[in-house]
PDB file of C-alpha atoms in Angstrom:
ATOM      1  CA  MET A   1     112.904 148.102 112.356  1.00 68.00           C
ATOM      2  CA  SER A   2     110.044 149.141 109.985  1.00 79.00           C
ATOM      3  CA  PRO A   3     106.521 148.261 110.645  1.00 79.00           C
ATOM      4  CA  PRO A   4     105.086 145.368 108.976  1.00 80.00           C
ATOM      5  CA  SER A   5     103.402 145.822 105.769  1.00 84.00           C
ATOM      6  CA  ILE A   6      99.640 144.635 105.751  1.00 81.00           C
ATOM      7  CA  ALA A   7      96.379 144.671 103.264  1.00 82.00           C
ATOM      8  CA  LEU A   8      93.334 143.639 103.706  1.00 83.00           C
ATOM      9  CA  ASP A   9      92.895 139.641 102.338  1.00 88.00           C
ATOM     10  CA  HIS A  10      89.380 138.762 103.052  1.00 90.00           C
ATOM     11  CA  VAL A  11      86.204 138.769 104.434  1.00 88.00           C
ATOM     12  CA  HIS A  12      84.556 135.792 105.609  1.00 89.00           C
ATOM     13  CA  LEU A  13      80.886 135.120 105.790  1.00 86.00           C
ATOM     14  CA  LEU A  14      79.173 132.243 107.502  1.00 87.00           C
ATOM     15  CA  SER A  15      75.922 131.965 105.187  1.00 87.00           C
ATOM     16  CA  ARG A  16      72.917 129.639 105.303  1.00 86.00           C
ATOM     17  CA  ASN A  17      72.946 129.275 101.581  1.00 89.00           C
ATOM     18  CA  PRO A  18      76.574 130.302 100.376  1.00 91.00           C
ATOM     19  CA  VAL A  19      75.783 129.663  96.757  1.00 93.00           C
ATOM     20  CA  ASN A  20      72.703 132.142  96.670  1.00 90.00           C
ATOM     21  CA  THR A  21      74.821 134.413  98.836  1.00 90.00           C
ATOM     22  CA  ALA A  22      77.698 134.358  96.306  1.00 91.00           C
ATOM     23  CA  ARG A  23      75.476 134.852  93.505  1.00 90.00           C
ATOM     24  CA  TRP A  24      74.043 137.843  95.164  1.00 85.00           C
ATOM     25  CA  TYR A  25      77.485 139.709  95.647  1.00 85.00           C
ATOM     26  CA  GLU A  26      78.320 138.616  91.808  1.00 89.00           C
ATOM     27  CA  GLU A  27      74.982 139.812  90.546  1.00 85.00           C
ATOM     28  CA  ASN A  28      74.821 142.881  92.899  1.00 78.00           C
ATOM     29  CA  LEU A  29      78.346 143.969  93.621  1.00 74.00           C
ATOM     30  CA  GLY A  30      80.305 142.837  90.419  1.00 81.00           C
ATOM     31  CA  CYS A  31      82.197 140.260  92.827  1.00 87.00           C
ATOM     32  CA  LYS A  32      83.657 137.192  90.648  1.00 93.00           C
ATOM     33  CA  VAL A  33      83.778 133.525  91.874  1.00 95.00           C
ATOM     34  CA  VAL A  34      87.367 132.470  91.658  1.00 95.00           C
ATOM     35  CA  LYS A  35      87.394 129.121  93.527  1.00 94.00           C
ATOM     36  CA  GLN A  36      84.817 126.811  95.145  1.00 95.00           C
ATOM     37  CA  VAL A  37      85.669 123.754  97.349  1.00 94.00           C
ATOM     38  CA  GLU A  38      84.242 121.570  99.943  1.00 94.00           C
ATOM     39  CA  VAL A  39      85.382 121.913 103.752  1.00 91.00           C
ATOM     40  CA  ALA A  40      84.573 119.739 106.330  1.00 90.00           C
ATOM     41  CA  GLY A  41      81.142 119.061 104.495  1.00 93.00           C
ATOM     42  CA  ALA A  42      80.206 122.550 103.455  1.00 93.00           C
ATOM     43  CA  PRO A  43      80.679 124.658 100.351  1.00 95.00           C
ATOM     44  CA  GLN A  44      83.506 127.279 100.501  1.00 95.00           C
ATOM     45  CA  ILE A  45      83.360 130.070  97.734  1.00 95.00           C
ATOM     46  CA  TYR A  46      85.947 132.477  97.108  1.00 95.00           C
ATOM     47  CA  LEU A  47      84.697 135.666  95.205  1.00 91.00           C
ATOM     48  CA  SER A  48      87.384 138.815  93.850  1.00 90.00           C
ATOM     49  CA  ILE A  49      86.509 141.904  95.303  1.00 81.00           C
ATOM     50  CA  GLY A  50      88.656 143.902  92.522  1.00 75.00           C
ATOM     51  CA  SER A  51      92.014 142.693  92.231  1.00 79.00           C
ATOM     52  CA  GLU A  52      93.429 142.734  95.719  1.00 80.00           C
ATOM     53  CA  SER A  53      90.757 141.309  98.269  1.00 88.00           C
ATOM     54  CA  LEU A  54      88.590 138.220  98.681  1.00 91.00           C
ATOM     55  CA  LEU A  55      84.977 137.583 100.018  1.00 88.00           C
ATOM     56  CA  ILE A  56      84.932 134.000 101.220  1.00 92.00           C
ATOM     57  CA  ILE A  57      81.395 132.760 101.729  1.00 91.00           C
ATOM     58  CA  ARG A  58      81.136 129.047 103.846  1.00 91.00           C
ATOM     59  CA  GLY A  59      78.047 126.932 104.837  1.00 91.00           C
ATOM     60  CA  GLU A  60      77.603 125.306 108.187  1.00 88.00           C
ATOM     61  CA  ARG A  61      80.086 122.579 108.463  1.00 88.00           C
ATOM     62  CA  THR A  62      79.901 118.786 109.388  1.00 88.00           C
ATOM     63  CA  GLY A  63      79.258 118.803 113.239  1.00 84.00           C
ATOM     64  CA  GLU A  64      79.258 122.402 113.691  1.00 83.00           C
ATOM     65  CA  ARG A  65      76.020 124.256 115.344  1.00 78.00           C
ATOM     66  CA  VAL A  66      75.712 127.791 113.967  1.00 79.00           C
ATOM     67  CA  ASN A  67      73.696 130.216 116.389  1.00 73.00           C
ATOM     68  CA  GLY A  68      72.837 127.387 118.942  1.00 63.00           C
ATOM     69  CA  GLY A  69      74.462 124.401 120.349  1.00 56.00           C
ATOM     70  CA  GLU A  70      78.132 124.324 121.403  1.00 56.00           C
ATOM     71  CA  SER A  71      79.290 126.533 119.147  1.00 59.00           C
ATOM     72  CA  ASP A  72      79.592 130.317 119.385  1.00 64.00           C
ATOM     73  CA  LYS A  73      79.435 130.859 115.484  1.00 71.00           C
ATOM     74  CA  LYS A  74      76.692 133.271 114.146  1.00 72.00           C
ATOM     75  CA  TRP A  75      75.539 133.866 110.676  1.00 71.00           C
ATOM     76  CA  GLY A  76      77.060 136.530 109.317  1.00 71.00           C
ATOM     77  CA  THR A  77      80.465 137.980 109.502  1.00 74.00           C
ATOM     78  CA  GLU A  78      82.959 135.462 110.897  1.00 72.00           C
ATOM     79  CA  HIS A  79      86.012 137.253 110.872  1.00 83.00           C
ATOM     80  CA  PHE A  80      88.203 139.309 108.616  1.00 81.00           C
ATOM     81  CA  GLY A  81      91.731 138.561 107.530  1.00 84.00           C
ATOM     82  CA  PHE A  82      94.867 140.791 106.900  1.00 80.00           C
ATOM     83  CA  ARG A  83      97.251 139.420 104.350  1.00 84.00           C
ATOM     84  CA  VAL A  84     101.110 140.177 105.654  1.00 85.00           C
ATOM     85  CA  ALA A  85     103.140 141.188 102.754  1.00 79.00           C
ATOM     86  CA  SER A  86     106.502 140.482 104.893  1.00 84.00           C
ATOM     87  CA  GLY A  87     107.736 139.697 108.585  1.00 88.00           C
ATOM     88  CA  PHE A  88     104.742 137.286 109.049  1.00 92.00           C
ATOM     89  CA  SER A  89     107.130 135.473 111.732  1.00 94.00           C
ATOM     90  CA  GLN A  90     108.045 138.865 113.328  1.00 91.00           C
ATOM     91  CA  LEU A  91     104.700 140.228 113.481  1.00 88.00           C
ATOM     92  CA  CYS A  92     103.458 137.453 115.328  1.00 93.00           C
ATOM     93  CA  GLU A  93     106.347 137.416 117.940  1.00 93.00           C
ATOM     94  CA  THR A  94     105.399 141.169 118.339  1.00 89.00           C
ATOM     95  CA  LEU A  95     102.029 140.460 119.330  1.00 89.00           C
ATOM     96  CA  LYS A  96     102.671 137.488 121.820  1.00 93.00           C
ATOM     97  CA  GLY A  97     105.175 139.895 123.202  1.00 92.00           C
ATOM     98  CA  ARG A  98     102.433 142.597 123.562  1.00 89.00           C
ATOM     99  CA  GLY A  99     100.025 140.019 125.429  1.00 91.00           C
ATOM    100  CA  VAL A 100      97.720 139.732 122.396  1.00 90.00           C
ATOM    101  CA  LYS A 101      95.685 136.501 122.663  1.00 93.00           C
ATOM    102  CA  PHE A 102      96.176 134.080 119.900  1.00 95.00           C
ATOM    103  CA  LEU A 103      93.117 131.981 119.128  1.00 95.00           C
ATOM    104  CA  MET A 104      95.214 129.842 116.830  1.00 96.00           C
ATOM    105  CA  GLU A 105      98.910 129.615 116.612  1.00 97.00           C
ATOM    106  CA  PRO A 106     100.569 130.040 113.178  1.00 97.00           C
ATOM    107  CA  LYS A 107      99.720 127.266 111.102  1.00 96.00           C
ATOM    108  CA  ASP A 108     100.591 125.823 107.369  1.00 93.00           C
ATOM    109  CA  ILE A 109      97.052 125.225 106.031  1.00 89.00           C
ATOM    110  CA  ASN A 110      98.350 124.321 102.760  1.00 86.00           C
ATOM    111  CA  SER A 111     101.698 124.568 100.807  1.00 85.00           C
ATOM    112  CA  ALA A 112     101.331 128.218 100.056  1.00 86.00           C
ATOM    113  CA  THR A 113      99.407 129.703 103.097  1.00 90.00           C
ATOM    114  CA  THR A 114     100.352 130.192 106.865  1.00 95.00           C
ATOM    115  CA  VAL A 115      97.684 131.605 108.963  1.00 95.00           C
ATOM    116  CA  ALA A 116      97.180 132.593 112.580  1.00 95.00           C
ATOM    117  CA  PHE A 117      93.952 133.824 114.493  1.00 94.00           C
ATOM    118  CA  ILE A 118      94.247 136.636 117.145  1.00 87.00           C
ATOM    119  CA  GLU A 119      91.682 138.395 119.232  1.00 84.00           C
ATOM    120  CA  GLY A 120      91.010 142.085 118.748  1.00 77.00           C
ATOM    121  CA  PRO A 121      88.737 144.352 120.822  1.00 64.00           C
ATOM    122  CA  ASP A 122      85.094 143.186 121.783  1.00 56.00           C
ATOM    123  CA  GLY A 123      86.214 139.464 120.903  1.00 72.00           C
ATOM    124  CA  VAL A 124      86.690 140.181 116.978  1.00 72.00           C
ATOM    125  CA  GLU A 125      88.588 137.447 115.285  1.00 84.00           C
ATOM    126  CA  ILE A 126      91.246 138.550 113.347  1.00 84.00           C
ATOM    127  CA  GLU A 127      93.158 136.174 110.550  1.00 90.00           C
ATOM    128  CA  LEU A 128      96.790 137.131 109.704  1.00 89.00           C
ATOM    129  CA  LEU A 129      97.945 135.344 106.502  1.00 92.00           C
ATOM    130  CA  ASP A 130     101.254 134.743 104.923  1.00 92.00           C
ATOM    131  CA  ARG A 131     100.035 133.810 101.426  1.00 87.00           C
ATOM    132  CA  ARG A 132     103.128 133.002  99.499  1.00 81.00           C
ATOM    133  CA  GLU A 133     101.783 132.752  96.000  1.00 73.00           C
ATOM    134  CA  TRP A 134      99.235 135.795  96.007  1.00 59.00           C
ATOM    135  CA  PRO A 135      98.113 136.930  93.909  1.00 56.00           C
ATOM    136  CA  HIS A 136      98.027 133.395  91.761  1.00 54.00           C
ATOM    137  CA  LEU A 137      94.859 132.358  93.936  1.00 52.00           C
ATOM    138  CA  LYS A 138      95.643 128.843  92.683  1.00 45.00           C
ATOM    139  CA  ASN A 139      96.172 127.538  95.876  1.00 48.00           C
ATOM    140  CA  LEU A 140      93.210 129.306  97.952  1.00 51.00           C
ATOM    141  CA  GLY A 141      91.170 127.149  99.990  1.00 47.00           C
ATOM    142  CA  ALA A 142      91.904 123.944 102.257  1.00 40.00           C
ATOM    143  CA  ASP A 143      94.405 121.424 101.226  1.00 41.00           C
ATOM    144  CA  PRO A 144      93.043 118.089 101.949  1.00 38.00           C
ATOM    145  CA  SER A 145      96.517 116.989 103.546  1.00 39.00           C
ATOM    146  CA  ALA A 146      96.264 119.764 105.936  1.00 38.00           C
ATOM    147  CA  ALA A 147      93.708 120.023 108.674  1.00 37.00           C
ATOM    148  CA  SER A 148      92.159 123.581 109.108  1.00 39.00           C
ATOM    149  CA  ARG A 149      90.730 125.398 112.126  1.00 38.00           C
ATOM    150  CA  ARG A 150      88.135 126.594 110.621  1.00 37.00           C
TER     151      ARG A 150
END
């Protein structure tokens, strides 16, 4: 059995001002906005990093408390994601067998994407994604008919 093929999918930032933050990445690093949606009352902006990876910037969502309150969320990098090119279910089962902690079991978040969250060393959140329509980017973001953990 060969190891799974993975690639960096995205870095996810939690920002006080997502629009200005996205503009900064566009102007200073050449990222390009490919989609903007609203998720749970906050903007979520997808920017391309070259042709293979994304930068996702979102704001504070309705009912969420960043840097205080009941949430452990902090401003800055929230998590990073690996796109699993093949063997998504097999990888999840292997990780479970190794005792890796799942913060969210595999879940369809829209018609083209299944995600799972695991905990890495030092409590780092890592998202695993099965993007069935990559690289078309047309189905990124939350599907209003599917509730998302994030």
